[in-house]
Structure formats: C-alpha cells, structure tokens
Coordinates of C-alpha atoms in Angstrom, one line a residue:
M1 CA 6.5 15.2 6.2
T2 CA 4.9 15.1 9.6
R3 CA 5.9 13.0 12.6
H4 CA 3.3 10.3 11.7
L5 CA 2.0 8.7 8.6
I6 CA -1.7 8.0 9.2
S7 CA -3.3 8.9 5.9
S8 CA -2.2 9.4 2.3
A9 CA -3.8 12.9 2.7
D10 CA -0.9 13.7 5.1
L11 CA 1.4 13.9 2.1
G12 CA 1.6 16.6 -0.5
R13 CA 3.1 16.0 -3.9
A14 CA 6.5 17.1 -2.8
D15 CA 6.4 14.6 0.1
V16 CA 5.3 11.8 -2.1
E17 CA 8.0 12.5 -4.7
A18 CA 10.6 12.7 -2.0
I19 CA 9.6 9.3 -0.6
L20 CA 9.6 7.7 -4.0
E21 CA 13.0 9.2 -4.9
T22 CA 14.4 7.9 -1.6
A23 CA 12.8 4.5 -2.4
G24 CA 14.8 4.4 -5.6
S25 CA 18.0 4.6 -3.6
M26 CA 16.8 2.0 -1.2
H27 CA 15.7 -0.3 -4.1
D28 CA 19.3 -0.2 -5.3
L29 CA 20.4 -1.8 -2.0
Q30 CA 18.2 -4.9 -2.7
R31 CA 20.4 -5.7 -5.6
R32 CA 23.6 -5.7 -3.5
E33 CA 25.2 -8.7 -1.9
V34 CA 25.4 -6.9 1.4
K35 CA 22.1 -5.1 1.9
K36 CA 22.4 -3.7 5.5
V37 CA 23.2 -0.1 6.1
P38 CA 23.6 1.7 9.5
T39 CA 21.0 4.4 8.8
L40 CA 18.7 3.6 11.7
R41 CA 21.3 2.1 14.1
G42 CA 20.1 2.7 17.6
R43 CA 16.5 3.1 16.7
T44 CA 13.7 0.7 17.7
V45 CA 10.7 -0.1 15.6
I46 CA 7.7 -2.1 16.8
N47 CA 5.5 -3.8 14.3
F48 CA 2.2 -4.2 16.1
F49 CA -0.3 -6.2 14.0
F50 CA -3.8 -7.0 15.2
E51 CA -4.7 -8.6 11.8
D52 CA -2.9 -11.3 9.8
S53 CA -0.4 -10.1 7.2
T54 CA 2.3 -11.5 5.1
R55 CA 3.5 -8.7 2.7
T56 CA 3.1 -5.6 4.9
R57 CA 4.5 -7.1 8.1
S58 CA 7.4 -8.9 6.4
S59 CA 8.4 -5.9 4.4
F60 CA 8.3 -3.5 7.4
E61 CA 10.4 -6.0 9.3
I62 CA 13.0 -6.4 6.5
A63 CA 13.0 -2.6 5.9
G64 CA 13.8 -2.0 9.6
K65 CA 16.5 -4.7 9.8
W66 CA 18.2 -3.7 6.6
M67 CA 18.5 -0.2 8.0
S68 CA 19.9 -1.6 11.2
A69 CA 17.0 -0.7 13.4
D70 CA 16.1 -3.0 16.3
T71 CA 12.8 -4.4 14.9
I72 CA 10.3 -6.3 17.2
N73 CA 7.1 -8.0 16.0
L74 CA 4.1 -8.0 18.3
S75 CA 0.6 -9.4 17.5
G76 CA -2.7 -8.8 19.1
K77 CA -3.0 -12.5 20.1
G78 CA 0.4 -12.3 21.9
S79 CA -0.2 -9.0 23.6
S80 CA -2.0 -8.0 26.8
T81 CA -5.0 -6.9 24.7
S82 CA -5.9 -10.6 24.5
K83 CA -6.3 -10.4 28.3
G84 CA -8.6 -7.5 28.2
E85 CA -6.2 -4.6 28.3
S86 CA -7.4 -1.5 26.4
L87 CA -5.6 -0.4 23.2
R88 CA -4.7 2.8 24.9
D89 CA -3.0 1.1 27.8
T90 CA -1.1 -1.3 25.5
A91 CA 0.0 1.5 23.2
M92 CA 1.2 3.7 26.1
T93 CA 3.0 0.7 27.6
V94 CA 4.9 0.1 24.4
D95 CA 5.6 3.8 24.1
A96 CA 7.0 4.0 27.7
M97 CA 9.7 1.6 26.5
A98 CA 11.2 4.5 24.5
V99 CA 10.6 3.0 21.1
D100 CA 11.0 5.3 18.1
A101 CA 8.3 4.1 15.8
L102 CA 5.1 2.0 16.0
V103 CA 3.9 0.4 12.8
M104 CA 0.3 -0.6 13.5
R105 CA -2.4 -2.6 11.7
H106 CA -5.8 -2.8 13.4
P107 CA -9.2 -3.9 12.3
A108 CA -10.9 -0.7 13.5
S109 CA -10.9 2.3 11.2
G110 CA -9.2 5.3 12.9
A111 CA -7.2 3.2 15.3
A112 CA -3.9 4.5 14.1
H113 CA -5.0 8.1 14.3
Q114 CA -6.2 7.5 17.9
V115 CA -3.0 5.8 19.0
A116 CA -1.0 8.7 17.5
Q117 CA -2.7 11.0 20.1
W118 CA -1.6 8.8 23.0
V119 CA 2.1 8.2 22.2
R120 CA 5.3 10.2 21.7
C121 CA 6.8 7.9 19.1
S122 CA 6.1 8.0 15.4
V123 CA 3.1 6.0 14.3
I124 CA 2.8 4.5 10.8
N125 CA -0.6 3.2 9.7
A126 CA -0.1 -0.2 8.2
G127 CA -3.9 -0.5 7.5
D128 CA -6.8 0.4 9.8
G129 CA -10.1 -1.3 9.1
T130 CA -11.6 -0.1 5.9
H131 CA -10.1 3.3 6.2
E132 CA -6.6 3.6 4.7
H133 CA -3.2 1.9 3.9
P134 CA -0.9 4.7 2.9
T135 CA 2.3 2.8 2.4
Q136 CA 0.5 0.4 0.0
A137 CA -0.5 3.4 -2.1
L138 CA 3.1 4.6 -2.1
L139 CA 4.5 1.3 -3.3
D140 CA 1.8 1.1 -6.0
A141 CA 2.7 4.6 -7.2
Y142 CA 6.4 3.6 -7.1
T143 CA 5.7 0.5 -9.2
L144 CA 3.6 2.5 -11.7
R145 CA 6.2 5.2 -12.0
S146 CA 9.0 2.7 -12.6
R147 CA 7.2 1.4 -15.7
L148 CA 5.1 4.4 -16.9
G149 CA 7.3 7.4 -15.8
D150 CA 5.5 10.5 -14.7
L151 CA 2.0 9.7 -13.8
D152 CA 0.6 13.1 -14.8
G153 CA -2.4 12.3 -17.1
K154 CA -2.0 8.5 -16.9
H155 CA -5.3 6.6 -16.5
V156 CA -5.5 4.0 -13.7
A157 CA -8.6 1.9 -13.2
I158 CA -9.2 0.5 -9.7
V159 CA -11.6 -2.4 -9.8
G160 CA -13.4 -4.6 -7.2
D161 CA -14.5 -4.5 -3.6
L162 CA -14.3 -0.8 -2.9
T163 CA -16.6 -0.8 0.1
H164 CA -14.2 -2.8 2.2
S165 CA -10.9 -1.7 0.7
R166 CA -8.5 0.6 2.5
V167 CA -6.1 0.2 -0.4
F168 CA -8.6 1.9 -2.8
R169 CA -9.0 4.9 -0.5
S170 CA -5.3 5.6 -0.2
N171 CA -4.6 4.9 -3.8
V172 CA -7.2 7.4 -5.0
I173 CA -5.6 10.1 -2.8
T174 CA -2.0 9.3 -3.8
L175 CA -2.6 8.9 -7.5
K176 CA -4.6 12.1 -7.7
T177 CA -1.8 13.8 -5.8
L178 CA 0.6 12.7 -8.6
G179 CA -1.7 13.9 -11.3
A180 CA -3.1 10.6 -12.5
R181 CA -6.6 10.2 -13.8
V182 CA -8.5 7.5 -11.8
T183 CA -11.6 5.5 -12.5
V184 CA -13.0 3.2 -9.8
V185 CA -15.3 0.3 -10.8
A186 CA -17.5 -1.9 -8.7
P187 CA -21.0 -3.4 -8.6
P188 CA -23.5 -1.1 -6.9
T189 CA -23.5 -3.2 -3.8
L190 CA -19.7 -2.7 -3.4
M191 CA -19.6 1.0 -4.2
P192 CA -19.1 3.0 -1.0
S193 CA -21.8 5.2 0.3
G194 CA -21.1 8.9 -0.4
I195 CA -18.6 8.2 -3.2
G196 CA -20.5 10.5 -5.6
A197 CA -19.8 13.6 -3.5
W198 CA -16.1 12.5 -3.0
S199 CA -15.6 11.8 -6.7
A200 CA -17.1 15.1 -7.7
A201 CA -14.9 17.0 -5.2
D202 CA -11.6 15.2 -6.0
G203 CA -12.1 14.6 -9.7
F204 CA -12.1 10.9 -10.1
A205 CA -14.6 8.9 -12.1
T206 CA -16.9 6.0 -11.0
S207 CA -18.5 3.2 -13.0
W208 CA -20.7 0.2 -12.3
E209 CA -19.6 -1.4 -15.6
L210 CA -16.1 -2.7 -16.2
D211 CA -16.0 -3.5 -19.9
P212 CA -16.6 0.1 -21.1
V213 CA -13.8 1.3 -18.9
L214 CA -11.4 -1.3 -20.2
A215 CA -12.5 -0.4 -23.7
G216 CA -11.5 3.2 -23.2
E217 CA -15.1 4.3 -23.6
H218 CA -15.4 6.0 -20.2
E219 CA -14.6 9.7 -19.6
H220 CA -10.9 9.2 -18.9
G221 CA -10.2 7.3 -22.1
P222 CA -7.9 4.2 -22.5
V223 CA -6.4 2.8 -19.4
D224 CA -2.7 2.6 -18.7
A225 CA -3.0 0.3 -15.7
V226 CA -5.7 -1.8 -14.0
M227 CA -5.5 -2.5 -10.3
M228 CA -7.7 -5.4 -9.2
L229 CA -8.8 -5.5 -5.6
R230 CA -9.4 -8.6 -3.5
V231 CA -13.0 -9.5 -2.7
Q232 CA -12.9 -9.4 1.1
R233 CA -15.3 -12.1 1.9
E234 CA -14.2 -12.2 5.6
R235 CA -15.7 -8.6 6.0
M236 CA -19.0 -9.4 4.3
S237 CA -21.9 -10.3 6.4
G238 CA -24.6 -10.2 3.7
G239 CA -25.1 -11.0 0.0
Y240 CA -23.1 -8.4 -1.9
F241 CA -23.3 -10.5 -5.1
P242 CA -25.3 -13.6 -5.9
T243 CA -22.4 -16.0 -6.7
A244 CA -18.6 -16.0 -7.1
R245 CA -19.1 -16.9 -10.8
E246 CA -21.4 -14.0 -11.4
Y247 CA -18.9 -11.6 -9.8
T248 CA -16.1 -13.0 -12.1
V249 CA -18.3 -12.6 -15.2
G250 CA -19.1 -9.0 -14.4
Y251 CA -16.0 -7.7 -12.6
G252 CA -13.1 -10.2 -12.9
L253 CA -10.0 -9.6 -15.0
T254 CA -10.5 -12.7 -17.0
R255 CA -8.2 -14.1 -19.7
D256 CA -10.5 -12.7 -22.4
R257 CA -10.5 -9.2 -20.8
L258 CA -6.8 -9.2 -20.5
E259 CA -6.4 -10.2 -24.2
T260 CA -8.7 -7.4 -25.2
L261 CA -6.7 -4.9 -23.1
V262 CA -3.4 -6.0 -24.5
V263 CA -4.6 -5.6 -28.1
R264 CA -5.5 -2.0 -27.3
N265 CA -2.4 -1.3 -25.3
P266 CA 0.5 -3.9 -25.2
E267 CA 2.1 -1.8 -22.4
V268 CA -0.9 -1.9 -20.0
L269 CA 0.0 -2.9 -16.4
V270 CA -1.9 -5.2 -14.1
L271 CA -1.6 -4.7 -10.4
H272 CA -3.0 -6.4 -7.3
P273 CA -2.1 -5.5 -3.7
G274 CA -2.6 -9.1 -2.6
P275 CA -3.4 -11.6 -1.4
M276 CA -5.2 -12.6 -4.6
N277 CA -8.3 -14.7 -5.0
R278 CA -7.2 -16.4 -8.2
G279 CA -10.2 -17.3 -10.4
L280 CA -12.4 -14.8 -8.6
E281 CA -11.3 -11.2 -9.2
I282 CA -8.3 -12.1 -11.3
A283 CA -7.6 -15.1 -13.6
P284 CA -4.3 -17.0 -13.2
E285 CA -3.5 -16.0 -16.8
A286 CA -3.7 -12.3 -15.9
A287 CA -1.9 -12.7 -12.5
D288 CA 1.0 -14.4 -14.2
S289 CA 1.0 -12.5 -17.5
P290 CA 3.9 -10.3 -18.8
Q291 CA 1.7 -7.3 -18.0
S292 CA 1.5 -8.3 -14.3
V293 CA 3.6 -6.3 -11.9
V294 CA 2.3 -8.0 -8.8
L295 CA 5.8 -9.2 -7.7
D296 CA 7.2 -5.8 -8.6
Q297 CA 4.8 -4.4 -6.0
V298 CA 6.1 -6.8 -3.4
S299 CA 9.7 -5.8 -4.1
A300 CA 8.8 -2.1 -4.1
G301 CA 7.2 -2.6 -0.7
V302 CA 10.5 -3.1 1.1
A303 CA 12.1 -0.1 -0.6
V304 CA 9.2 2.2 0.0
R305 CA 8.9 1.2 3.6
M306 CA 12.6 1.8 4.1
A307 CA 12.1 5.3 2.6
V308 CA 9.2 6.0 5.0
L309 CA 11.2 4.9 8.0
Y310 CA 14.1 7.0 6.8
H311 CA 12.0 10.2 6.4
L312 CA 10.4 9.7 9.8
L313 CA 13.3 8.6 11.9
A314 CA 16.7 9.5 10.3
G315 CA 18.3 12.7 11.3
D316 CA 18.1 14.7 14.5
D317 CA 14.7 16.2 13.7
G318 CA 13.2 13.0 12.3
A319 CA 12.5 14.8 9.0
P320 CA 15.5 14.8 6.6
S321 CA 15.4 17.6 4.1
G322 CA 16.0 15.2 1.2
P323 CA 16.7 11.7 0.1
P324 CA 20.0 10.0 0.8
S325 CA 22.3 9.8 -2.2
P326 CA 23.0 6.4 -3.6
A327 CA 26.7 7.0 -2.9
T328 CA 26.0 7.6 0.8
L329 CA 24.0 4.4 1.1
A330 CA 26.6 2.4 -0.9
G331 CA 29.4 3.7 1.1
A332 CA 27.7 2.5 4.3
T333 CA 28.2 -1.1 3.2
T334 CA 31.7 -1.0 1.9
T335 CA 33.4 -1.9 5.2
N336 CA 32.8 -4.3 7.9
E337 CA 32.1 -1.4 10.2
G338 CA 29.3 -0.3 7.9
A339 CA 27.7 -3.7 7.6
V340 CA 26.4 -3.7 11.1
G341 CA 24.7 -6.7 12.6

C-alpha cells in the first residue's frame, strides 16, 4: 500500500484483501467493553472536511480515537479558507504542524490528489467532488464479503445517480478488483459521459432499464446484491428527470421490486451508502427490510477506516507487512496501561 489513499485504483487485490482482513480484527474490537488500543498512540490525524458529513467524518474520528491517535476535526467554514486563504496554503500550514495523516473531503474532484503533492503527511481521500470515495468502497466490499463470502463471480447492481456519484466510481473499481460482476443502472441523463469506453475496458455492464437487471435477464444474470445510490439533487442544476415520482417508478427500489427480488433470491442484499432519500430511490420497506445491510455498512465503516489508518500509519515504515492478529489487539486492552486515554 502506498503512503496515500487517493483512489481505489491505488489498491491491488492483495492490498484490498489485507485491509479487509485487518478490518475483521478491528471489527472484533467494536464488540468489546473496552474498545481502545494503543496502536496509533503518538500519531496525529486531522479530519479536514469542506463538505457536510455524518457517517464518514464520525467513523474516521471514532477510528482514530479507538486507536489512540490524537484526532482533530477541522471544517472549511472554521478554517482560514473561509477568509480567502488558498487550499495549498491551508494544507501546507496543517502539514507544518507535523501531523501524520490528513483525512480530507472536498467538493472539487482531484483536490485530494493535489494536496498529496504539497504535504509530507499521508493523505486519505474521504470524497472529492464526483471523483472517488475509496474507503466507502472498501466498507461496502467488507459488508458484502461478510454476508456473501468470496466476491468472485458475485453479481452486484449499482443503481441511481451515477453522474454525480463518487461512491459508484470507487465501487466499480474495488468490486472488479475482487472479481465481482458489476452492472450499473441509471436513466440516460444520469449515465456518465464516456462510460461506454470505460465499461468495455474494465468489463462491467451498463443498463438504462432496472427491471430486466433485477429479473436476472441482463448479461450478468441474477443479482446477489443491489446498491442504491442517493439522488444528489444539490449537485443538479438542470432537469435530469421530470419528477421525483417518475424517477421512483423507473429506478427506485420500491416495495414491489424488493418482493420480486426476494422471491428470486431470498439471500439478496440491499445496500445504500447514505444518506437515504426514503421514498425516492429507496422505499422505507426496502431500507428497513431483513435484506438491508445499511447499518452493517455503517458499522463496517469504523472497522475499515481503522484498518486503513493502521496500514498507513502503524509501524516504522508506515506500511505494515500484514494485519495485526486478534490476539495482539485483544492483549492491548487487557490492562489499564493498554487502555490509554
């Protein structure tokens, strides 16, 4: 694994599997009464978010604190960028304070990559514009593997606002890295430009129609999991679809569609990276169904982000050769000295 995590394409299959294996050890800590371990004691992690976030920001903060890192939250509104300072000057100012990692979310695609050129600390992309969100893809893969096992040959449909979704881009890369078959579904107005060449090169399928995909009539056959994406109305400046009702009828995971899916495959999984527009891209009955693993994704987010911080920051070279053993992590919390504050 490299010094930064900017794109899902930075990770080969061995890297992804190492992170997910480590996340399994970290997930075990969440079930313990004392969750804190001294793994990153003495390290400093800055969460710098220029966009609103609940899940990503909170999970990175919890991940850092449970690993005993000094974790500090900054926001664009509370930083000098709100006074006109450039992103470069702000990033270099934070880096000059000798921090170890900068977790950054920014509305501009490519911002994390650019900041990584300016600073000495590790940079973790927590979402940059409509580009990528690699840790979300990792936690989605972790959630899928915990229920489905090996993802080789499994069929995952990603449905919704693809044009504005960084989650979609990272998930396609990570799922293909793990051997899954992927179909992406969206109305023509929300299908990204150039996706035909990308899909042909990387071997994933595209469709403008949802029902044939859910029926298993598309080229990849029956689906094992359906990931619904949020309609990002705050990023839309034009009429991408006539009405919310029409979008739901054509592309929403409605109660009827869920029932049809479950009849075909009772073990099918329903995912959503959140936040959800209930009643638009996903019906409440689907979001709260036994097939839904939405809360599993949230839980996995802490474990996966702990694993990412571990692989980037633990050890003298910042790149451990393998995941920590559960015994090592468990032993770190068995004494008062291990449960650091």
